Coordinates of C-alpha atoms in Angstrom, one line a residue:
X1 CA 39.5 53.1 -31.5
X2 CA 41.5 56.8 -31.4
X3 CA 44.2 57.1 -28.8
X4 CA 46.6 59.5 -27.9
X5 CA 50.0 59.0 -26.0
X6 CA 50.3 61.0 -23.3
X7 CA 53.3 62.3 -24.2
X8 CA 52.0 62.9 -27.6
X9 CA 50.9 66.6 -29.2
X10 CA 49.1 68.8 -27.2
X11 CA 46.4 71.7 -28.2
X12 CA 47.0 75.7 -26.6
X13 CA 44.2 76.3 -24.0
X14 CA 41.5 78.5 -25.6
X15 CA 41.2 81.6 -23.6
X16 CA 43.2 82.5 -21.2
X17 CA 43.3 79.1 -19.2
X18 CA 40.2 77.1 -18.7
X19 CA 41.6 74.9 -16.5
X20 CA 43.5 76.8 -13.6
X21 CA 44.9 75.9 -10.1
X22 CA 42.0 74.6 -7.7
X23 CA 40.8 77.4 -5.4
X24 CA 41.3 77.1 -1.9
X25 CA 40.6 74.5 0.5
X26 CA 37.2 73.0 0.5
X27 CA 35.4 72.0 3.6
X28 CA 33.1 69.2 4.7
X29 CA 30.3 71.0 4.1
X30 CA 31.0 71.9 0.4
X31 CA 30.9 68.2 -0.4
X32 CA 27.8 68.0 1.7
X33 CA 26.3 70.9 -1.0
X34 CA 28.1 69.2 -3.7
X35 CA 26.4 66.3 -3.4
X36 CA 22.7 66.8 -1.8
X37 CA 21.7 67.7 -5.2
X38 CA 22.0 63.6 -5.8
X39 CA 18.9 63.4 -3.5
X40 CA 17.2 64.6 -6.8
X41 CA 19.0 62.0 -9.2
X42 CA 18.5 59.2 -6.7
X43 CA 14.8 59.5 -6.2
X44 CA 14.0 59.8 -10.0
X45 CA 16.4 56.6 -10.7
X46 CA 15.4 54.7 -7.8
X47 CA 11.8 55.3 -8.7
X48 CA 12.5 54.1 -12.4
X49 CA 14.9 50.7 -11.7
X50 CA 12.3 49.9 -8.3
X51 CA 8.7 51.5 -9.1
X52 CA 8.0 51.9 -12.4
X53 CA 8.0 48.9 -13.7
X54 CA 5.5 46.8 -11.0
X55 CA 3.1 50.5 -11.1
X56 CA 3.2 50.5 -14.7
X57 CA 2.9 46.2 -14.9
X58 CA 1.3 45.3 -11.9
X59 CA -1.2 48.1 -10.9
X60 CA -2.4 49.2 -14.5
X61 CA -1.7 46.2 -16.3
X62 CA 0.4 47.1 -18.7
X63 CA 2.6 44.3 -20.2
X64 CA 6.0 44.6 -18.8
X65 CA 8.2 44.5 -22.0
X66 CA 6.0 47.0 -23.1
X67 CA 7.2 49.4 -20.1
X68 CA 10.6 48.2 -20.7
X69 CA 10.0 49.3 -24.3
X70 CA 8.5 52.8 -23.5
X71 CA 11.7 53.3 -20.9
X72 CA 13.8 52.6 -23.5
X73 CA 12.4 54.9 -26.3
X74 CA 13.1 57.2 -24.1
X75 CA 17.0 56.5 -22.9
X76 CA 17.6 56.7 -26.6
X77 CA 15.9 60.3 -26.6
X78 CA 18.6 60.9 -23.6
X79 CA 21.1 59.4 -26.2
X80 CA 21.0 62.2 -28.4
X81 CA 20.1 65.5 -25.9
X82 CA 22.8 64.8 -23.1
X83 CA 26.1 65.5 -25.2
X84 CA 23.8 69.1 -26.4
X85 CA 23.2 69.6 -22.6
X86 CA 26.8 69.3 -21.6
X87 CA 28.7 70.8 -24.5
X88 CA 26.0 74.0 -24.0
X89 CA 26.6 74.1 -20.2
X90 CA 30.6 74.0 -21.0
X91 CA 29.8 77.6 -23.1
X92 CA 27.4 79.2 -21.0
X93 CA 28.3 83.0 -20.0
X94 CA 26.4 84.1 -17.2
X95 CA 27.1 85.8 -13.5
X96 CA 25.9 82.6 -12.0
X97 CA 28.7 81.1 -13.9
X98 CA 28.6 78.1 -16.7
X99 CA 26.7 75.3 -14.9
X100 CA 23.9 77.0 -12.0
X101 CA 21.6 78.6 -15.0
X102 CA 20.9 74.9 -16.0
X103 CA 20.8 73.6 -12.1
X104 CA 18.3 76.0 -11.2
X105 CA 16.5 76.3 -14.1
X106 CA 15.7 72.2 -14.1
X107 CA 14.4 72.5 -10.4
X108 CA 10.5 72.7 -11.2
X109 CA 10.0 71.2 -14.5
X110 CA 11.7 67.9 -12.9
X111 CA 8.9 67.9 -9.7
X112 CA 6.2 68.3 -12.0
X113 CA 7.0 66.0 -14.3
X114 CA 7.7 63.3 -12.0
X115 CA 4.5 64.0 -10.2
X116 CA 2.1 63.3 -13.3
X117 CA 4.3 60.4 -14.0
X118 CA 2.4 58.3 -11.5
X119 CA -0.1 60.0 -12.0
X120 CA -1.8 58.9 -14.9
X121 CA -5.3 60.1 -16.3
X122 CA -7.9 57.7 -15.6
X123 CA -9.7 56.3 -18.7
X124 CA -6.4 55.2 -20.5
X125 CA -6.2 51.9 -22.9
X126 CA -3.1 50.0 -22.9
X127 CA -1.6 52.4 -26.2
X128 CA -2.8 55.5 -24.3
X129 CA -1.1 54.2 -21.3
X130 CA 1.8 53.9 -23.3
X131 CA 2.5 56.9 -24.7
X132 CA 2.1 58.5 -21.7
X133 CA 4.8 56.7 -20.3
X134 CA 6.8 57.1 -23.0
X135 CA 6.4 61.0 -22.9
X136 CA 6.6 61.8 -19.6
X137 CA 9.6 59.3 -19.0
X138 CA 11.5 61.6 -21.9
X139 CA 10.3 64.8 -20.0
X140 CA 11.9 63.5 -16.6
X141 CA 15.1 62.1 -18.1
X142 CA 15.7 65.3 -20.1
X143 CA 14.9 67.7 -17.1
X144 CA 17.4 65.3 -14.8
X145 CA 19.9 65.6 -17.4
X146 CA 19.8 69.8 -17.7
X147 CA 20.5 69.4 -13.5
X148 CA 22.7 66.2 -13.4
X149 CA 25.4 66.8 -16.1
X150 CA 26.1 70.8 -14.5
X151 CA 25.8 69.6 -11.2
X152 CA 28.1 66.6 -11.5
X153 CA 30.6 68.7 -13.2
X154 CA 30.7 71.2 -10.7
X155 CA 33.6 68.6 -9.3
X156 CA 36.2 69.2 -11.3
X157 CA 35.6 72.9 -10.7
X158 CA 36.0 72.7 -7.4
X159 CA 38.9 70.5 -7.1
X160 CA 42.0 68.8 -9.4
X161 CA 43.3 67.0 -6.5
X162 CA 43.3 62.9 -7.9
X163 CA 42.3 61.4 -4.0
X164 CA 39.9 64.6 -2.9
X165 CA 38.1 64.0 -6.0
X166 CA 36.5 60.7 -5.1
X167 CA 35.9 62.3 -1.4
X168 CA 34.0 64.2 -3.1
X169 CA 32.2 61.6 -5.2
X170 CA 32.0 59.6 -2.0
X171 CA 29.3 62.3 -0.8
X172 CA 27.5 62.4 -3.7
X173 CA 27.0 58.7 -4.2
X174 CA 25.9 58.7 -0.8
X175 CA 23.0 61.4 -0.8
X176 CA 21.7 59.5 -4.3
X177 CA 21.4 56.5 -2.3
X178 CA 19.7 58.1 0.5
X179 CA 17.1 60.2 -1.5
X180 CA 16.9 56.4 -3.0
X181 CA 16.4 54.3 -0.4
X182 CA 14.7 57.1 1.6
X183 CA 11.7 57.4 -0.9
X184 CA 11.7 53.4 -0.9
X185 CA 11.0 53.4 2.8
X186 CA 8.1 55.6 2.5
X187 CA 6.4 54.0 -0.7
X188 CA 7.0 50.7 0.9
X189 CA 5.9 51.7 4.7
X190 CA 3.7 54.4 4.1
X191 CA 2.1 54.3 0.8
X192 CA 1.6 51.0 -0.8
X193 CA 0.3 49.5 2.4
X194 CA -1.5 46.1 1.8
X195 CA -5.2 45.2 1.8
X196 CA -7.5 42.2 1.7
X197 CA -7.0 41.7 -2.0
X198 CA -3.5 43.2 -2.1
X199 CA -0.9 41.5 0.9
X200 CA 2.3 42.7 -1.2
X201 CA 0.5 46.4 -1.6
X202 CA 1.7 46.5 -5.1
X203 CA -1.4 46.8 -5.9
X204 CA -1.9 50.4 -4.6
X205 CA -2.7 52.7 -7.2
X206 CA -3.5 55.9 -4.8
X207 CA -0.3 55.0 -2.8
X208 CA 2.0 55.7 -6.0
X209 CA -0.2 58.6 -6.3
X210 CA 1.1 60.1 -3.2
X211 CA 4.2 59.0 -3.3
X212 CA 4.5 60.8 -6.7
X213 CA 3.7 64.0 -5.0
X214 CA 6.2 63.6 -1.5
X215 CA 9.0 62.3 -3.8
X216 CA 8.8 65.8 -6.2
X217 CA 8.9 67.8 -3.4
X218 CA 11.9 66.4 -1.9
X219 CA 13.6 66.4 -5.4
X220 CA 13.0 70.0 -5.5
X221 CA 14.1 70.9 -2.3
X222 CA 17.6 69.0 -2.4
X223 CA 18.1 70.8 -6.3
X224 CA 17.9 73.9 -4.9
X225 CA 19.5 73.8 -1.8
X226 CA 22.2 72.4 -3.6
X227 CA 22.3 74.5 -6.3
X228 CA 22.5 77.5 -3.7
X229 CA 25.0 75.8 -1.3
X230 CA 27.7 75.2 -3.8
X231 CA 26.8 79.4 -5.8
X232 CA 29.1 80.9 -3.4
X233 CA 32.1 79.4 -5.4
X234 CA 31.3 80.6 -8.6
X235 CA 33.8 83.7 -8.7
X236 CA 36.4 81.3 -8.4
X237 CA 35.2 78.7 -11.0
X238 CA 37.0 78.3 -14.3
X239 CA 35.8 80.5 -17.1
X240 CA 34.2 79.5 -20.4
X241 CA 35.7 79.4 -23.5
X242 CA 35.2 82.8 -25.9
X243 CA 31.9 83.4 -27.6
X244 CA 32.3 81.8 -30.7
X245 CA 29.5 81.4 -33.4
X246 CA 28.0 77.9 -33.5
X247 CA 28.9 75.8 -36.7
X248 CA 27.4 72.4 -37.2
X249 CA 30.4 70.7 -38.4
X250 CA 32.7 72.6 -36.2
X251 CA 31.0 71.4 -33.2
X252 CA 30.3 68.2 -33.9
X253 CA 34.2 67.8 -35.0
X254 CA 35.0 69.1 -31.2
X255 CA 32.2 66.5 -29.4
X256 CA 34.1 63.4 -31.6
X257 CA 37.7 65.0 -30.8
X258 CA 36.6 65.3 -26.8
X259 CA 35.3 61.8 -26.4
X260 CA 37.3 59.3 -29.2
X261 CA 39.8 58.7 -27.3
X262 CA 41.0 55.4 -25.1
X263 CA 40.5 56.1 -21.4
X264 CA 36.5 57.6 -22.5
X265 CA 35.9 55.0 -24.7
X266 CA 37.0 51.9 -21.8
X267 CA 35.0 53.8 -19.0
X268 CA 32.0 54.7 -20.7
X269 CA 31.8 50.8 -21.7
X270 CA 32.7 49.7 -18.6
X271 CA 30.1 51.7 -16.8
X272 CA 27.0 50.5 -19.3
X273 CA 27.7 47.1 -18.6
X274 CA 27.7 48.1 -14.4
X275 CA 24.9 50.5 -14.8
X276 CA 23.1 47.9 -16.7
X277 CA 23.6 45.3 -14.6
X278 CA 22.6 47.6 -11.3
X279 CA 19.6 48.4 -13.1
X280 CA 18.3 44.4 -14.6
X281 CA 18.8 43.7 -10.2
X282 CA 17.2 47.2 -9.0
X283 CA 14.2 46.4 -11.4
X284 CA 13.7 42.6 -10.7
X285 CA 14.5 43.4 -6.9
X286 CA 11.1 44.3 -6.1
X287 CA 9.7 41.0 -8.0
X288 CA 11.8 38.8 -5.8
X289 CA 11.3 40.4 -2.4
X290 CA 7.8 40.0 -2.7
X291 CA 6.6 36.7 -5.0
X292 CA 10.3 35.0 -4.3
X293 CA 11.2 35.7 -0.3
X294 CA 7.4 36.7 -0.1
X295 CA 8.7 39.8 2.5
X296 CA 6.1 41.9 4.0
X297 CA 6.2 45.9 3.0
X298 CA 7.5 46.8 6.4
X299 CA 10.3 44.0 6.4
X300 CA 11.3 45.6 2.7
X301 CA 11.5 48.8 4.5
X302 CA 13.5 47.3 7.7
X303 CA 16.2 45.9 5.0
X304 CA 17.1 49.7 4.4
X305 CA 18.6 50.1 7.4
X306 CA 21.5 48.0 6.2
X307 CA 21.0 49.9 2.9
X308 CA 21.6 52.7 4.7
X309 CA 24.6 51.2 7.5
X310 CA 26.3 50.3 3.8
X311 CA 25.7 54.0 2.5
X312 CA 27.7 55.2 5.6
X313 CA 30.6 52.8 5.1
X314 CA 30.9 53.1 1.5
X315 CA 31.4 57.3 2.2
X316 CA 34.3 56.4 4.0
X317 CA 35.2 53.3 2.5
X318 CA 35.0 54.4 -1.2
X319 CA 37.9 57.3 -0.7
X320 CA 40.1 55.1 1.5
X321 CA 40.6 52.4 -0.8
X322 CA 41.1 54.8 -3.9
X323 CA 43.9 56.3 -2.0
X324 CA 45.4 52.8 -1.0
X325 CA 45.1 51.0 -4.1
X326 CA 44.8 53.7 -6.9
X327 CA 41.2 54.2 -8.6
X328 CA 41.7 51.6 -11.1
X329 CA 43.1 48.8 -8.8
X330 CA 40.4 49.4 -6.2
X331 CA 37.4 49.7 -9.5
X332 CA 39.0 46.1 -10.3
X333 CA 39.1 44.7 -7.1
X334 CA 35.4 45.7 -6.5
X335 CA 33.5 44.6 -9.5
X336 CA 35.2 41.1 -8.3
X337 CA 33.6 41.2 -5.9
X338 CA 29.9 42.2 -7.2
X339 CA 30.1 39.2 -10.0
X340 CA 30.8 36.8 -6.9
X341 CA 28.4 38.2 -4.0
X342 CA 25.5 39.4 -6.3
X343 CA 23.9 35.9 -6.8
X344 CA 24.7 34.6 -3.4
X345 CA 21.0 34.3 -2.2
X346 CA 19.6 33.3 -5.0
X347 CA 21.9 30.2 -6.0
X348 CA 21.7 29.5 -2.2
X349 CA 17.6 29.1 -2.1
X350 CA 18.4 27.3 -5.8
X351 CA 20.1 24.6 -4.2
X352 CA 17.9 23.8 -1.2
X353 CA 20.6 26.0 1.2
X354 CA 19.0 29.3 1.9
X355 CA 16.7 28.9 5.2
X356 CA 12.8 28.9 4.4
X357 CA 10.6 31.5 3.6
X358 CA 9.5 33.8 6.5
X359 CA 12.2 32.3 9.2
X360 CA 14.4 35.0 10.9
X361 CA 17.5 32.9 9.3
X362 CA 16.3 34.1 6.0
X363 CA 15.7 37.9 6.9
X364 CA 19.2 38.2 8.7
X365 CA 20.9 36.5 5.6
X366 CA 19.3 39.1 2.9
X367 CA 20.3 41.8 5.8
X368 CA 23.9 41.0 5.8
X369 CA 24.0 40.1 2.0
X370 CA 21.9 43.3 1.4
X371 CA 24.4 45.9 3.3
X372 CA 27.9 43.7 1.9
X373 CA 26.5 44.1 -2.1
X374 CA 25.1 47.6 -1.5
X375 CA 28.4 49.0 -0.2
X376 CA 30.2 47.5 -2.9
X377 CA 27.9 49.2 -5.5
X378 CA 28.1 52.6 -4.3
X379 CA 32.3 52.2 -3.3
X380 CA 32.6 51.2 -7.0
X381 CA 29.9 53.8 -8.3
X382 CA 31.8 56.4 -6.7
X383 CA 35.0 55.1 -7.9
X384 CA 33.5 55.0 -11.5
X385 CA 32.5 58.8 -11.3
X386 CA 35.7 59.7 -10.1
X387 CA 37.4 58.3 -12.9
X388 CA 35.7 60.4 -15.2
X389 CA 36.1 63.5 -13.8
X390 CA 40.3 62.5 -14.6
X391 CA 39.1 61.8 -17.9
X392 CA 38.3 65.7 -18.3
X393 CA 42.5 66.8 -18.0
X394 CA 43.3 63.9 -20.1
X395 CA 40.9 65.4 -23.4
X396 CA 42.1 69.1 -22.0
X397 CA 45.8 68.5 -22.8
X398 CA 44.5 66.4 -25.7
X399 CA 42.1 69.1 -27.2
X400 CA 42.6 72.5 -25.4
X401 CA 39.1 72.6 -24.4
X402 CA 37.6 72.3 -20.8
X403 CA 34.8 69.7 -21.4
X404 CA 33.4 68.6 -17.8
X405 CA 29.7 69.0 -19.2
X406 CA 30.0 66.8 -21.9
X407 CA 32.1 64.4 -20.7
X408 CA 29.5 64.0 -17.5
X409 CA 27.3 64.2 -19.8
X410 CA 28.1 61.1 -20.8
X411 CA 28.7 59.5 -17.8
X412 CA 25.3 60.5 -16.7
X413 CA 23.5 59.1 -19.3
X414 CA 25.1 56.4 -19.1
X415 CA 24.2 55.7 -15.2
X416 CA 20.7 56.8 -16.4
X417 CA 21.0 53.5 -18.6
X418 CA 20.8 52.0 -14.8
X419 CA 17.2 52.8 -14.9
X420 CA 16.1 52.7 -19.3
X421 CA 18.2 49.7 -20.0
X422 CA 17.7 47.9 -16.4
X423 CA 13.7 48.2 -16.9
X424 CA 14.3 47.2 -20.9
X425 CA 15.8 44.1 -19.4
X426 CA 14.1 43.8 -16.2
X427 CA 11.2 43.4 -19.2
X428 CA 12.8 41.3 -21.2
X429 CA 13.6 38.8 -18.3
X430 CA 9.5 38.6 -17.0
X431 CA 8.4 37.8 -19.7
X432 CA 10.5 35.3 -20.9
X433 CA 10.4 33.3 -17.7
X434 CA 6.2 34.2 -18.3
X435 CA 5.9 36.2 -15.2
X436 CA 2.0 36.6 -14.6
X437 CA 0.2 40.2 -14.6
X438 CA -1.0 41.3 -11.6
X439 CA 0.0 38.4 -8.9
X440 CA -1.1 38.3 -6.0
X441 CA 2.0 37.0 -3.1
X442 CA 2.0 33.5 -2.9
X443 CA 0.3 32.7 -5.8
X444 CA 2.9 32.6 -8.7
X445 CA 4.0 29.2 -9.8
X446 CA 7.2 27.6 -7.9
X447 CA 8.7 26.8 -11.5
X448 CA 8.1 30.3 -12.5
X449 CA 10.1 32.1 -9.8
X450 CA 13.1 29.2 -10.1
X451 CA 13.8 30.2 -13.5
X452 CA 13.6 33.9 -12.8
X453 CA 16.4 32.9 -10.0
X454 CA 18.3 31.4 -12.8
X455 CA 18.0 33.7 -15.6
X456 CA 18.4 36.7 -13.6
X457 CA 21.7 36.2 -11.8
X458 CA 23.0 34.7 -15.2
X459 CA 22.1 37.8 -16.9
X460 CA 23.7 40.4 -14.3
X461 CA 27.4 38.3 -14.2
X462 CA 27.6 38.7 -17.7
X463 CA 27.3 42.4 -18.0
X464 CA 29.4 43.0 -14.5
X465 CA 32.2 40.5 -16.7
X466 CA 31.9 42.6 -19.6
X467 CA 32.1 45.8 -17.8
X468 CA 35.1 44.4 -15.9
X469 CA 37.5 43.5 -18.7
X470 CA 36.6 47.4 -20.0
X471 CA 37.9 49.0 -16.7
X472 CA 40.9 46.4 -16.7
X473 CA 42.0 48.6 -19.6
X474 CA 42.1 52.1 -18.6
X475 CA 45.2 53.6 -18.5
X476 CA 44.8 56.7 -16.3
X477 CA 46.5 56.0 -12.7
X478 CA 47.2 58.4 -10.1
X479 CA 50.8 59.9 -12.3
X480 CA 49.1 60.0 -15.7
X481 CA 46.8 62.5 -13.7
X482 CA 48.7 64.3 -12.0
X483 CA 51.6 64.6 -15.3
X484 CA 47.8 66.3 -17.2
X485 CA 47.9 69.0 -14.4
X486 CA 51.2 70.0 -15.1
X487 CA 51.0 69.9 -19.1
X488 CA 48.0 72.0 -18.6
X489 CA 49.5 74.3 -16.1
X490 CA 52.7 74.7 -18.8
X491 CA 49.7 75.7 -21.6
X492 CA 48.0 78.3 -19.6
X493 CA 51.4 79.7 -18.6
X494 CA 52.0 79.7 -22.6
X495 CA 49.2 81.3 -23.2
X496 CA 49.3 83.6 -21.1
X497 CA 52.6 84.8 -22.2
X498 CA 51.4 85.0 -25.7
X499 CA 48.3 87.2 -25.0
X500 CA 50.3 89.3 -22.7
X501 CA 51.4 93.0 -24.7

């Protein structure tokens, strides 16, 4: 692995200073802007990790691994075309700056591809089927990506400051959720409503039909009323690089020299093994609320209001305990505390504890657990995305390149591995513990759902452990940022002494 001391070499700034001082004071409502565009990302991930697999599984019978398998196919396509989104958004000359052309432009292709995703011609055979899942899952994730990566690295555009940062962050983990757990509540209370041969509504082919439509439309809405909100900066936005002719080599030289080095390397790891644990419990979560706790739709839907209680306290939360215990302590502290309240219910039920099966014991217990593991998801989600964008100052000094796109664009393929390598798994899991196709509630075999309750919970601690001893590792704390924004500061000053006549 390459690493650089800190107080090793440093690169010029290209230009005349990519990364200047922050412009003045933001307000409230620029997070708000800032981070409404989530709404987007949140409804297309929340539909993958929660949705897609039980549509795709249990409504048109397609074998689960062989969703996980299609989902996958296309993560890998996301592999290769995020770093080429970001690096091209860092280059982009334009009077709606480097990163709006790509917000803007992704607004409709992302709605209409997400509506024909569950909306799938009729007359399909299980390998038709799957290649249109397979193609119109790479459609979505590429059209997410050309908004995401811009959009998230709009942050370190509008502010340097190491605590303000994962304010920010704080805002726009919190509008994710909510376009999330937002659309749940209406597929779950509105759409997939049960009938006499479907009492989990899982079933409900028509209601993923409509809630393909209702979720595109709120994606577009929140991309461009984000995308608008957050345009009045632009004049006072960083400016790209010079126009430079595009080499092959060159470039590909400049990606490895951005992203080889130790704090990238320990975060990106560390948040696959979080993003793919979030993902394997997001995708099996619907499995368990309805065969294992056999919950009505409407009880699913009244569990979001913790969701949601969690959402509010993690926005404040989240900044607060960066600022008290540093972003790395606080990352630490949290995914602690995921590997040990994660599998609480399900160990509990396991070994004859948890109450029965529709008692109001058991529905205040996954309440309380519900709201205590959500907000420690999103506290350390946004403490994960803050980290990065402190990764961009470190490669700056490092390199002499401002590289926010590509470095988010790592970081957001690699929470869009929440959704690819969560439903991979989430595939992987069913159908080794020989989950049946298109259950009905109450009918799957008790010895069936016990081992899913074993393997799954097993499964998730040893990726949150692996993705743990990562974060333990990185060595960026609240001085090593703050001594980047002065090296870079001394470079621009140099340059611009040099350019000056």
């Amino acid at each position: 692995m390459a690493t650089v001391s800190m107080e090793s070499e440093t690169a010029p700034l290209e230009g005349t200073g990519p990364m200047p001082a922050a412009p003045k004071e933001k307000t409230v409502v620029d997070r708000i802007f800032y981070g409404i565009g989530s709404i987007a990302f949140g409804v297309k991930d929340t539909g993958f990790t929660v949705l897609l697999m039980i549509f795709y599984n249990q409504a048109l019978g397609l074998p689960a691994a062989t969703v996980g398998f299609a989902i996958m196919i296309a993560l890998v396509v996301d592999a290769v075309a995020d770093p080429f989104i970001g690096r091209m958004s860092d280059g982009v000359r334009s009077r709606w700056g480097r990163r709006h052309p790509f917000m803007l432009g992704a607004a409709l292709p992302i709605a209409i591809s997400y509506y024909f995703l569950w909306n799938p011609p009729e007359g399909l055979g299980p390998d038709g089927l799957f290649w249109y899942l397979t193609w119109l899952a790479i459609l979505i994730r590429v059209f997410i990506s050309v908004y995401e990566i811009p959009s998230s690295a709009l942050v370190v555009d509008l502010v340097r400051d190491y605590d303000k940062r994962t304010a920010f962050m704080s805002w726009r983990w919190f509008f994710g959720y909510v376009g999330g757990l937002g659309s749940n509540i209406l597929a779950f209370s509105y759409f997939l409503r049960p009938g006499p041969d479907d009492p989990g509504g899982q079933l409900n082919v028509q209601g993923y039909a409509d809630y393909g439509l209702v979720a595109s439309l709120i994606m577009l809405a929140a991309i461009v009323i984000s995308s608008l909100g957050t345009a009045r900066h632009i004049p006072s936005f960083a400016p790209p690089p010079p126009r430079r002719p595009f080499v092959l080599a060159q470039s590909a030289r400049e990606v490895w020299d951005t992203l080889v080095n130790k704090p990238f390397l320990l975060l990106a790891v560390g948040t696959f093994f979080a993003s793919a644990s979030a993902g394997v419990v997001a995708a099996t979560l619907t499995y368990f609320r309805i065969y294992f706790w056999e919950l009505t739709g409407d009880q699913i839907s009244g569990l979001m209001i913790g969701y949601f209680a969690a959402l509010v306290t993690a926005l404040f939360f989240a900044p607060w305990l960066g600022a008290k215990l540093g972003k790395k302590r606080a990352a630490i502290m949290l995914s602690i505390a995921a590997i040990i309240c994660s599998p609480i219910m399900y160990f509990s039920r396991l070994l004859g504890i948890a109450p029965e099966n529709g008692t109001q014991m058991l529905y205040v217990a996954l309440f309380v657990m519900g709201f205590i593991n959500t907000t420690i998801a999103v506290s350390a989600g946004t403490m994960g995305s803050s980290m990065f964008a402190d990764v961009v100052e470190y490669a700056a000094v490092r390199t002499g390149r401002d590289s926010a796109g590509l470095i988010f664009s790592a970081n957001a393929f690699l929470l869009k591995a929440m959704s690819g390598v969560g439903v991979f798994g989430a595939g992987l899991i069913l159908s080794f513990v020989a989950f049946p196709e298109s259950a009905k509630q109450g009918e799957v075999p008790a010895d069936v759902l016990t081992m899913l309750a074993l393997t799954e919970p097993a499964v998730i601690m040893a990726l949150q452990i692996c993705g743990l001893l990562a974060i333990i590792a990185f060595p960026i704390n609240r001085e090593v940022h703050e001594a980047n924004l002065r090296k870079i500061a001394m470079q621009a000053d140099e340059s611009e002494i040099a350019s000056d006549p």
